[in-house]
Amino acid sequence: MFWLLFCIFFAACLGAGVTGGLFPPGQWYRDLNKPTWTPPDWVFPVTWMVLYVCMAVAGARAAMAEDNAIAMAFWAMQIAFNGLWTPVFFGLKNIRLGMAIIGVLWVTVLSALLALWQVDTLAGMLFVPYLVWVTIAAALNAEVWRLNRGEAAKGSVAAE
């Protein structure tokens, strides 16, 4: 049963991850000013694949636990906001709205971590690296916003 649940949760993660392929960073992002601590491009897919495995394991473990309704609700909420950020930031090129979404994502990841921890300690622990990564991503989004005030003020830019 665990492996079936793992596959279902992993498919949900990959569904969110597909947005990275549908809305790649492109020239617009390359032309933005970014902080010196911006991770190299190759780090993002590697990190997300590891995180998606951790998230799927956490989801599968919690799904088998009793009294898991709140944990499952937060798991579903965080994956929805996870999948929303990329189309907004890279697709719409909307830095400000991306910041708002990643802020909500951070809260939902923290909430999921705490709720998962209540039903399965290991499931909660598996969300810790995810929260760290979303914290880094939020800081990066905020710094890109700060460094590109003119671009961010445009809100949504028409496709080039």
Short mmCIF file of N, CA and C in Angstrom, two decimals:
data_model
loop_
_atom_site.label_atom_id
_atom_site.label_comp_id
_atom_site.label_asym_id
_atom_site.label_seq_id
_atom_site.Cartn_x
_atom_site.Cartn_y
_atom_site.Cartn_z
N MET A 1 0.81 -1.20 0.00
CA MET A 1 0.00 0.00 0.00
C MET A 1 0.86 1.27 0.00
N PHE A 2 1.98 1.23 0.75
CA PHE A 2 2.85 2.41 0.79
C PHE A 2 3.30 2.81 -0.60
N TRP A 3 3.75 1.84 -1.40
CA TRP A 3 4.30 2.18 -2.72
C TRP A 3 3.25 2.75 -3.66
N LEU A 4 2.03 2.27 -3.57
CA LEU A 4 0.96 2.84 -4.38
C LEU A 4 0.71 4.30 -3.97
N LEU A 5 0.63 4.54 -2.68
CA LEU A 5 0.45 5.90 -2.19
C LEU A 5 1.64 6.78 -2.57
N PHE A 6 2.85 6.25 -2.43
CA PHE A 6 4.03 7.01 -2.83
C PHE A 6 3.92 7.43 -4.29
N CYS A 7 3.53 6.52 -5.16
CA CYS A 7 3.41 6.83 -6.59
C CYS A 7 2.36 7.92 -6.84
N ILE A 8 1.27 7.88 -6.11
CA ILE A 8 0.23 8.90 -6.26
C ILE A 8 0.76 10.26 -5.82
N PHE A 9 1.41 10.32 -4.68
CA PHE A 9 1.95 11.59 -4.19
C PHE A 9 3.10 12.08 -5.08
N PHE A 10 3.91 11.15 -5.56
CA PHE A 10 5.01 11.54 -6.44
C PHE A 10 4.47 12.09 -7.75
N ALA A 11 3.39 11.50 -8.26
CA ALA A 11 2.76 12.01 -9.49
C ALA A 11 2.25 13.43 -9.27
N ALA A 12 1.69 13.70 -8.09
CA ALA A 12 1.23 15.06 -7.78
C ALA A 12 2.42 16.03 -7.77
N CYS A 13 3.53 15.59 -7.19
CA CYS A 13 4.73 16.42 -7.17
C CYS A 13 5.24 16.69 -8.58
N LEU A 14 5.28 15.64 -9.39
CA LEU A 14 5.75 15.81 -10.77
C LEU A 14 4.80 16.70 -11.56
N GLY A 15 3.50 16.61 -11.25
CA GLY A 15 2.54 17.51 -11.89
C GLY A 15 2.87 18.97 -11.60
N ALA A 16 3.19 19.26 -10.36
CA ALA A 16 3.60 20.62 -10.00
C ALA A 16 4.92 20.96 -10.68
N GLY A 17 5.82 19.99 -10.73
CA GLY A 17 7.14 20.23 -11.33
C GLY A 17 7.10 20.45 -12.82
N VAL A 18 6.10 19.92 -13.50
CA VAL A 18 5.98 20.09 -14.95
C VAL A 18 5.90 21.56 -15.32
N THR A 19 5.40 22.38 -14.41
CA THR A 19 5.31 23.80 -14.73
C THR A 19 6.68 24.41 -15.02
N GLY A 20 7.73 23.81 -14.46
CA GLY A 20 9.08 24.29 -14.76
C GLY A 20 9.44 24.09 -16.22
N GLY A 21 8.95 23.00 -16.81
CA GLY A 21 9.19 22.77 -18.23
C GLY A 21 8.27 23.59 -19.12
N LEU A 22 7.05 23.82 -18.64
CA LEU A 22 6.09 24.61 -19.42
C LEU A 22 6.43 26.10 -19.40
N PHE A 23 7.02 26.54 -18.31
CA PHE A 23 7.35 27.95 -18.15
C PHE A 23 8.82 28.08 -17.73
N PRO A 24 9.75 27.81 -18.66
CA PRO A 24 11.17 27.89 -18.31
C PRO A 24 11.59 29.34 -18.07
N PRO A 25 12.67 29.54 -17.33
CA PRO A 25 13.11 30.90 -17.01
C PRO A 25 13.31 31.78 -18.25
N GLY A 26 14.00 31.30 -19.24
CA GLY A 26 14.16 32.05 -20.49
C GLY A 26 15.01 33.30 -20.36
N GLN A 27 15.04 34.03 -21.48
CA GLN A 27 15.88 35.22 -21.59
C GLN A 27 15.45 36.30 -20.60
N TRP A 28 14.15 36.43 -20.36
CA TRP A 28 13.66 37.45 -19.43
C TRP A 28 14.34 37.29 -18.07
N TYR A 29 14.37 36.07 -17.56
CA TYR A 29 14.97 35.84 -16.25
C TYR A 29 16.49 36.02 -16.30
N ARG A 30 17.11 35.56 -17.38
CA ARG A 30 18.56 35.72 -17.50
C ARG A 30 18.96 37.19 -17.50
N ASP A 31 18.09 38.05 -18.03
CA ASP A 31 18.40 39.48 -18.10
C ASP A 31 18.13 40.24 -16.80
N LEU A 32 17.44 39.62 -15.86
CA LEU A 32 17.18 40.28 -14.58
C LEU A 32 18.45 40.35 -13.74
N ASN A 33 18.54 41.37 -12.91
CA ASN A 33 19.62 41.43 -11.93
C ASN A 33 19.29 40.43 -10.82
N LYS A 34 20.29 39.64 -10.47
CA LYS A 34 20.10 38.63 -9.42
C LYS A 34 21.23 38.75 -8.41
N PRO A 35 20.98 38.33 -7.18
CA PRO A 35 22.03 38.42 -6.15
C PRO A 35 23.18 37.45 -6.47
N THR A 36 24.32 37.75 -5.92
CA THR A 36 25.51 36.92 -6.17
C THR A 36 25.34 35.51 -5.64
N TRP A 37 24.47 35.32 -4.67
CA TRP A 37 24.27 34.00 -4.06
C TRP A 37 23.22 33.16 -4.78
N THR A 38 22.77 33.60 -5.95
CA THR A 38 21.80 32.82 -6.73
C THR A 38 22.42 31.48 -7.08
N PRO A 39 21.73 30.38 -6.76
CA PRO A 39 22.29 29.06 -7.11
C PRO A 39 22.43 28.90 -8.62
N PRO A 40 23.41 28.11 -9.06
CA PRO A 40 23.52 27.85 -10.50
C PRO A 40 22.28 27.11 -11.01
N ASP A 41 22.00 27.24 -12.29
CA ASP A 41 20.78 26.66 -12.88
C ASP A 41 20.62 25.17 -12.61
N TRP A 42 21.70 24.41 -12.63
CA TRP A 42 21.60 22.96 -12.47
C TRP A 42 21.12 22.55 -11.08
N VAL A 43 21.27 23.43 -10.10
CA VAL A 43 20.88 23.10 -8.72
C VAL A 43 19.36 22.94 -8.60
N PHE A 44 18.62 23.71 -9.36
CA PHE A 44 17.17 23.72 -9.20
C PHE A 44 16.52 22.37 -9.53
N PRO A 45 16.74 21.77 -10.70
CA PRO A 45 16.08 20.48 -10.96
C PRO A 45 16.57 19.37 -10.03
N VAL A 46 17.83 19.37 -9.67
CA VAL A 46 18.36 18.35 -8.76
C VAL A 46 17.70 18.48 -7.39
N THR A 47 17.67 19.70 -6.88
CA THR A 47 17.07 19.94 -5.57
C THR A 47 15.59 19.57 -5.57
N TRP A 48 14.87 19.99 -6.61
CA TRP A 48 13.44 19.71 -6.64
C TRP A 48 13.16 18.22 -6.73
N MET A 49 13.97 17.47 -7.46
CA MET A 49 13.74 16.02 -7.55
C MET A 49 13.90 15.37 -6.17
N VAL A 50 14.93 15.75 -5.45
CA VAL A 50 15.13 15.22 -4.10
C VAL A 50 13.97 15.62 -3.20
N LEU A 51 13.56 16.88 -3.28
CA LEU A 51 12.45 17.35 -2.45
C LEU A 51 11.15 16.64 -2.80
N TYR A 52 10.91 16.41 -4.10
CA TYR A 52 9.68 15.73 -4.50
C TYR A 52 9.64 14.31 -3.95
N VAL A 53 10.77 13.63 -3.92
CA VAL A 53 10.80 12.28 -3.32
C VAL A 53 10.48 12.38 -1.83
N CYS A 54 11.10 13.33 -1.14
CA CYS A 54 10.82 13.50 0.30
C CYS A 54 9.35 13.85 0.53
N MET A 55 8.80 14.73 -0.29
CA MET A 55 7.41 15.13 -0.13
C MET A 55 6.47 13.96 -0.38
N ALA A 56 6.79 13.13 -1.38
CA ALA A 56 5.94 11.97 -1.69
C ALA A 56 6.01 10.93 -0.58
N VAL A 57 7.19 10.69 -0.05
CA VAL A 57 7.32 9.76 1.07
C VAL A 57 6.53 10.28 2.27
N ALA A 58 6.66 11.58 2.55
CA ALA A 58 5.93 12.17 3.68
C ALA A 58 4.42 12.03 3.47
N GLY A 59 3.97 12.33 2.28
CA GLY A 59 2.55 12.23 1.99
C GLY A 59 2.03 10.80 2.12
N ALA A 60 2.78 9.84 1.60
CA ALA A 60 2.37 8.44 1.67
C ALA A 60 2.34 7.95 3.11
N ARG A 61 3.35 8.30 3.88
CA ARG A 61 3.38 7.88 5.29
C ARG A 61 2.20 8.47 6.06
N ALA A 62 1.94 9.75 5.84
CA ALA A 62 0.85 10.40 6.56
C ALA A 62 -0.51 9.88 6.09
N ALA A 63 -0.62 9.54 4.83
CA ALA A 63 -1.89 9.03 4.32
C ALA A 63 -2.28 7.71 4.99
N MET A 64 -1.29 6.96 5.45
CA MET A 64 -1.56 5.68 6.11
C MET A 64 -1.81 5.85 7.61
N ALA A 65 -1.57 7.06 8.12
CA ALA A 65 -1.73 7.31 9.55
C ALA A 65 -3.18 7.65 9.89
N GLU A 66 -3.54 7.45 11.13
CA GLU A 66 -4.87 7.84 11.60
C GLU A 66 -4.90 9.34 11.86
N ASP A 67 -6.10 9.89 11.85
CA ASP A 67 -6.30 11.32 12.14
C ASP A 67 -5.40 12.21 11.28
N ASN A 68 -5.42 11.94 9.99
CA ASN A 68 -4.51 12.62 9.07
C ASN A 68 -5.17 13.71 8.23
N ALA A 69 -6.43 14.02 8.47
CA ALA A 69 -7.18 14.92 7.59
C ALA A 69 -6.52 16.29 7.45
N ILE A 70 -6.10 16.89 8.54
CA ILE A 70 -5.49 18.22 8.47
C ILE A 70 -4.14 18.15 7.74
N ALA A 71 -3.36 17.14 8.04
CA ALA A 71 -2.08 16.98 7.35
C ALA A 71 -2.27 16.81 5.85
N MET A 72 -3.27 16.01 5.47
CA MET A 72 -3.52 15.79 4.04
C MET A 72 -4.04 17.06 3.36
N ALA A 73 -4.84 17.83 4.08
CA ALA A 73 -5.34 19.09 3.53
C ALA A 73 -4.19 20.06 3.28
N PHE A 74 -3.27 20.17 4.25
CA PHE A 74 -2.12 21.06 4.05
C PHE A 74 -1.18 20.52 2.99
N TRP A 75 -1.04 19.19 2.90
CA TRP A 75 -0.20 18.63 1.84
C TRP A 75 -0.75 19.04 0.48
N ALA A 76 -2.06 18.91 0.31
CA ALA A 76 -2.69 19.27 -0.96
C ALA A 76 -2.56 20.77 -1.23
N MET A 77 -2.72 21.58 -0.20
CA MET A 77 -2.62 23.02 -0.38
C MET A 77 -1.22 23.45 -0.80
N GLN A 78 -0.21 22.87 -0.15
CA GLN A 78 1.16 23.28 -0.49
C GLN A 78 1.52 22.88 -1.91
N ILE A 79 1.07 21.72 -2.38
CA ILE A 79 1.43 21.31 -3.74
C ILE A 79 0.72 22.18 -4.77
N ALA A 80 -0.47 22.68 -4.43
CA ALA A 80 -1.18 23.59 -5.34
C ALA A 80 -0.40 24.91 -5.47
N PHE A 81 0.03 25.47 -4.36
CA PHE A 81 0.79 26.72 -4.43
C PHE A 81 2.18 26.50 -5.03
N ASN A 82 2.74 25.33 -4.80
CA ASN A 82 4.02 24.97 -5.41
C ASN A 82 3.89 25.03 -6.93
N GLY A 83 2.83 24.44 -7.46
CA GLY A 83 2.62 24.42 -8.90
C GLY A 83 2.21 25.77 -9.48
N LEU A 84 1.74 26.68 -8.67
CA LEU A 84 1.28 27.98 -9.13
C LEU A 84 2.40 28.99 -9.30
N TRP A 85 3.44 28.90 -8.50
CA TRP A 85 4.47 29.93 -8.50
C TRP A 85 5.15 30.07 -9.86
N THR A 86 5.57 28.98 -10.47
CA THR A 86 6.33 29.05 -11.72
C THR A 86 5.56 29.72 -12.85
N PRO A 87 4.29 29.35 -13.11
CA PRO A 87 3.58 30.05 -14.18
C PRO A 87 3.40 31.55 -13.92
N VAL A 88 3.27 31.92 -12.66
CA VAL A 88 3.11 33.34 -12.34
C VAL A 88 4.43 34.07 -12.50
N PHE A 89 5.50 33.54 -11.92
CA PHE A 89 6.79 34.24 -11.95
C PHE A 89 7.40 34.20 -13.35
N PHE A 90 7.53 33.01 -13.93
CA PHE A 90 8.19 32.89 -15.24
C PHE A 90 7.22 33.03 -16.41
N GLY A 91 5.99 32.55 -16.27
CA GLY A 91 5.02 32.65 -17.36
C GLY A 91 4.48 34.05 -17.51
N LEU A 92 3.92 34.59 -16.44
CA LEU A 92 3.39 35.95 -16.47
C LEU A 92 4.47 37.00 -16.27
N LYS A 93 5.64 36.57 -15.82
CA LYS A 93 6.76 37.48 -15.52
C LYS A 93 6.33 38.50 -14.47
N ASN A 94 5.61 38.01 -13.47
CA ASN A 94 5.07 38.88 -12.44
C ASN A 94 5.81 38.61 -11.13
N ILE A 95 6.82 39.41 -10.88
CA ILE A 95 7.70 39.22 -9.72
C ILE A 95 6.95 39.47 -8.42
N ARG A 96 6.13 40.51 -8.39
CA ARG A 96 5.38 40.84 -7.16
C ARG A 96 4.38 39.76 -6.79
N LEU A 97 3.58 39.33 -7.75
CA LEU A 97 2.60 38.29 -7.46
C LEU A 97 3.31 36.98 -7.12
N GLY A 98 4.45 36.73 -7.78
CA GLY A 98 5.25 35.56 -7.43
C GLY A 98 5.68 35.61 -5.97
N MET A 99 6.03 36.80 -5.50
CA MET A 99 6.43 36.97 -4.09
C MET A 99 5.26 36.66 -3.17
N ALA A 100 4.08 37.12 -3.53
CA ALA A 100 2.90 36.84 -2.71
C ALA A 100 2.61 35.34 -2.66
N ILE A 101 2.71 34.69 -3.81
CA ILE A 101 2.44 33.25 -3.86
C ILE A 101 3.47 32.47 -3.07
N ILE A 102 4.74 32.83 -3.19
CA ILE A 102 5.76 32.09 -2.46
C ILE A 102 5.64 32.35 -0.95
N GLY A 103 5.12 33.51 -0.58
CA GLY A 103 4.84 33.76 0.84
C GLY A 103 3.76 32.83 1.36
N VAL A 104 2.69 32.67 0.59
CA VAL A 104 1.63 31.74 0.97
C VAL A 104 2.15 30.31 0.95
N LEU A 105 2.98 30.00 -0.06
CA LEU A 105 3.58 28.65 -0.14
C LEU A 105 4.39 28.38 1.13
N TRP A 106 5.18 29.33 1.57
CA TRP A 106 6.01 29.14 2.76
C TRP A 106 5.12 28.81 3.98
N VAL A 107 4.04 29.56 4.13
CA VAL A 107 3.13 29.32 5.26
C VAL A 107 2.49 27.94 5.14
N THR A 108 2.09 27.54 3.94
CA THR A 108 1.45 26.23 3.78
C THR A 108 2.46 25.10 3.98
N VAL A 109 3.70 25.30 3.57
CA VAL A 109 4.72 24.27 3.80
C VAL A 109 4.99 24.13 5.30
N LEU A 110 5.12 25.25 6.00
CA LEU A 110 5.30 25.18 7.45
C LEU A 110 4.10 24.51 8.12
N SER A 111 2.92 24.88 7.69
CA SER A 111 1.71 24.28 8.27
C SER A 111 1.64 22.79 7.98
N ALA A 112 2.00 22.40 6.76
CA ALA A 112 2.02 20.98 6.40
C ALA A 112 3.06 20.25 7.24
N LEU A 113 4.23 20.84 7.39
CA LEU A 113 5.29 20.23 8.21
C LEU A 113 4.78 19.96 9.62
N LEU A 114 4.17 20.95 10.23
CA LEU A 114 3.67 20.80 11.60
C LEU A 114 2.55 19.77 11.69
N ALA A 115 1.64 19.80 10.72
CA ALA A 115 0.53 18.85 10.73
C ALA A 115 1.02 17.43 10.46
N LEU A 116 1.95 17.30 9.52
CA LEU A 116 2.53 15.98 9.23
C LEU A 116 3.25 15.43 10.46
N TRP A 117 3.99 16.30 11.13
CA TRP A 117 4.74 15.91 12.33
C TRP A 117 3.81 15.31 13.38
N GLN A 118 2.59 15.85 13.46
CA GLN A 118 1.63 15.37 14.45
C GLN A 118 1.16 13.94 14.17
N VAL A 119 1.09 13.57 12.89
CA VAL A 119 0.59 12.22 12.56
C VAL A 119 1.72 11.23 12.30
N ASP A 120 2.91 11.72 11.91
CA ASP A 120 4.05 10.85 11.64
C ASP A 120 5.31 11.70 11.70
N THR A 121 6.11 11.50 12.71
CA THR A 121 7.29 12.34 12.94
C THR A 121 8.21 12.36 11.74
N LEU A 122 8.47 11.20 11.15
CA LEU A 122 9.36 11.16 9.99
C LEU A 122 8.78 11.96 8.82
N ALA A 123 7.48 11.89 8.62
CA ALA A 123 6.84 12.66 7.55
C ALA A 123 7.08 14.16 7.76
N GLY A 124 6.93 14.60 8.99
CA GLY A 124 7.21 16.00 9.29
C GLY A 124 8.66 16.36 9.05
N MET A 125 9.55 15.49 9.48
CA MET A 125 10.98 15.74 9.29
C MET A 125 11.34 15.82 7.80
N LEU A 126 10.67 15.05 6.97
CA LEU A 126 10.94 15.06 5.54
C LEU A 126 10.55 16.38 4.87
N PHE A 127 9.75 17.18 5.55
CA PHE A 127 9.38 18.49 5.02
C PHE A 127 10.35 19.59 5.46
N VAL A 128 11.26 19.31 6.37
CA VAL A 128 12.21 20.33 6.82
C VAL A 128 13.08 20.83 5.67
N PRO A 129 13.70 19.95 4.86
CA PRO A 129 14.51 20.48 3.74
C PRO A 129 13.68 21.29 2.75
N TYR A 130 12.44 20.90 2.57
CA TYR A 130 11.53 21.62 1.68
C TYR A 130 11.30 23.04 2.21
N LEU A 131 11.05 23.17 3.52
CA LEU A 131 10.86 24.49 4.10
C LEU A 131 12.13 25.33 3.96
N VAL A 132 13.28 24.72 4.14
CA VAL A 132 14.55 25.44 3.97
C VAL A 132 14.67 25.94 2.53
N TRP A 133 14.36 25.07 1.56
CA TRP A 133 14.49 25.45 0.15
C TRP A 133 13.49 26.54 -0.21
N VAL A 134 12.26 26.45 0.26
CA VAL A 134 11.27 27.49 -0.03
C VAL A 134 11.68 28.81 0.62
N THR A 135 12.33 28.75 1.77
CA THR A 135 12.85 29.95 2.41
C THR A 135 13.91 30.60 1.53
N ILE A 136 14.81 29.78 0.99
CA ILE A 136 15.84 30.30 0.09
C ILE A 136 15.19 30.87 -1.17
N ALA A 137 14.22 30.15 -1.73
CA ALA A 137 13.54 30.62 -2.94
C ALA A 137 12.80 31.93 -2.68
N ALA A 138 12.17 32.05 -1.52
CA ALA A 138 11.46 33.29 -1.18
C ALA A 138 12.45 34.45 -1.04
N ALA A 139 13.58 34.19 -0.41
CA ALA A 139 14.61 35.23 -0.28
C ALA A 139 15.13 35.64 -1.66
N LEU A 140 15.30 34.66 -2.54
CA LEU A 140 15.76 34.95 -3.90
C LEU A 140 14.70 35.77 -4.65
N ASN A 141 13.44 35.37 -4.54
CA ASN A 141 12.35 36.12 -5.17
C ASN A 141 12.33 37.56 -4.65
N ALA A 142 12.47 37.73 -3.35
CA ALA A 142 12.45 39.07 -2.76
C ALA A 142 13.63 39.91 -3.25
N GLU A 143 14.78 39.29 -3.35
CA GLU A 143 15.97 40.03 -3.79
C GLU A 143 15.88 40.37 -5.27
N VAL A 144 15.35 39.47 -6.09
CA VAL A 144 15.14 39.78 -7.51
C VAL A 144 14.15 40.93 -7.64
N TRP A 145 13.12 40.94 -6.80
CA TRP A 145 12.16 42.03 -6.80
C TRP A 145 12.87 43.34 -6.45
N ARG A 146 13.68 43.32 -5.40
CA ARG A 146 14.39 44.53 -4.97
C ARG A 146 15.35 45.04 -6.04
N LEU A 147 16.06 44.13 -6.68
CA LEU A 147 17.06 44.51 -7.67
C LEU A 147 16.48 44.91 -9.02
N ASN A 148 15.20 44.63 -9.20
CA ASN A 148 14.56 44.90 -10.49
C ASN A 148 13.24 45.64 -10.29
N ARG A 149 13.27 46.70 -9.50
CA ARG A 149 12.05 47.44 -9.16
C ARG A 149 11.27 47.87 -10.41
N GLY A 150 11.96 48.33 -11.43
CA GLY A 150 11.27 48.78 -12.64
C GLY A 150 10.53 47.65 -13.32
N GLU A 151 11.16 46.51 -13.43
CA GLU A 151 10.53 45.34 -14.04
C GLU A 151 9.38 44.85 -13.17
N ALA A 152 9.58 44.84 -11.86
CA ALA A 152 8.54 44.37 -10.94
C ALA A 152 7.34 45.30 -10.96
N ALA A 153 7.58 46.59 -11.18
CA ALA A 153 6.48 47.56 -11.19
C ALA A 153 5.54 47.32 -12.37
N LYS A 154 6.06 46.67 -13.42
CA LYS A 154 5.24 46.39 -14.60
C LYS A 154 4.18 45.35 -14.26
N GLY A 155 4.43 44.58 -13.20
CA GLY A 155 3.50 43.52 -12.83
C GLY A 155 3.60 42.37 -13.80
N SER A 156 2.73 42.33 -14.74
CA SER A 156 2.73 41.27 -15.74
C SER A 156 3.19 41.86 -17.05
N VAL A 157 4.21 41.27 -17.63
CA VAL A 157 4.80 41.77 -18.87
C VAL A 157 4.32 40.87 -20.01
N ALA A 158 3.99 41.47 -21.12
CA ALA A 158 3.59 40.68 -22.28
C ALA A 158 4.76 39.83 -22.74
N ALA A 159 4.47 38.67 -23.28
CA ALA A 159 5.52 37.76 -23.75
C ALA A 159 6.33 38.42 -24.84
N GLU A 160 7.63 38.18 -24.78
CA GLU A 160 8.54 38.79 -25.74
C GLU A 160 8.59 38.02 -27.02
#
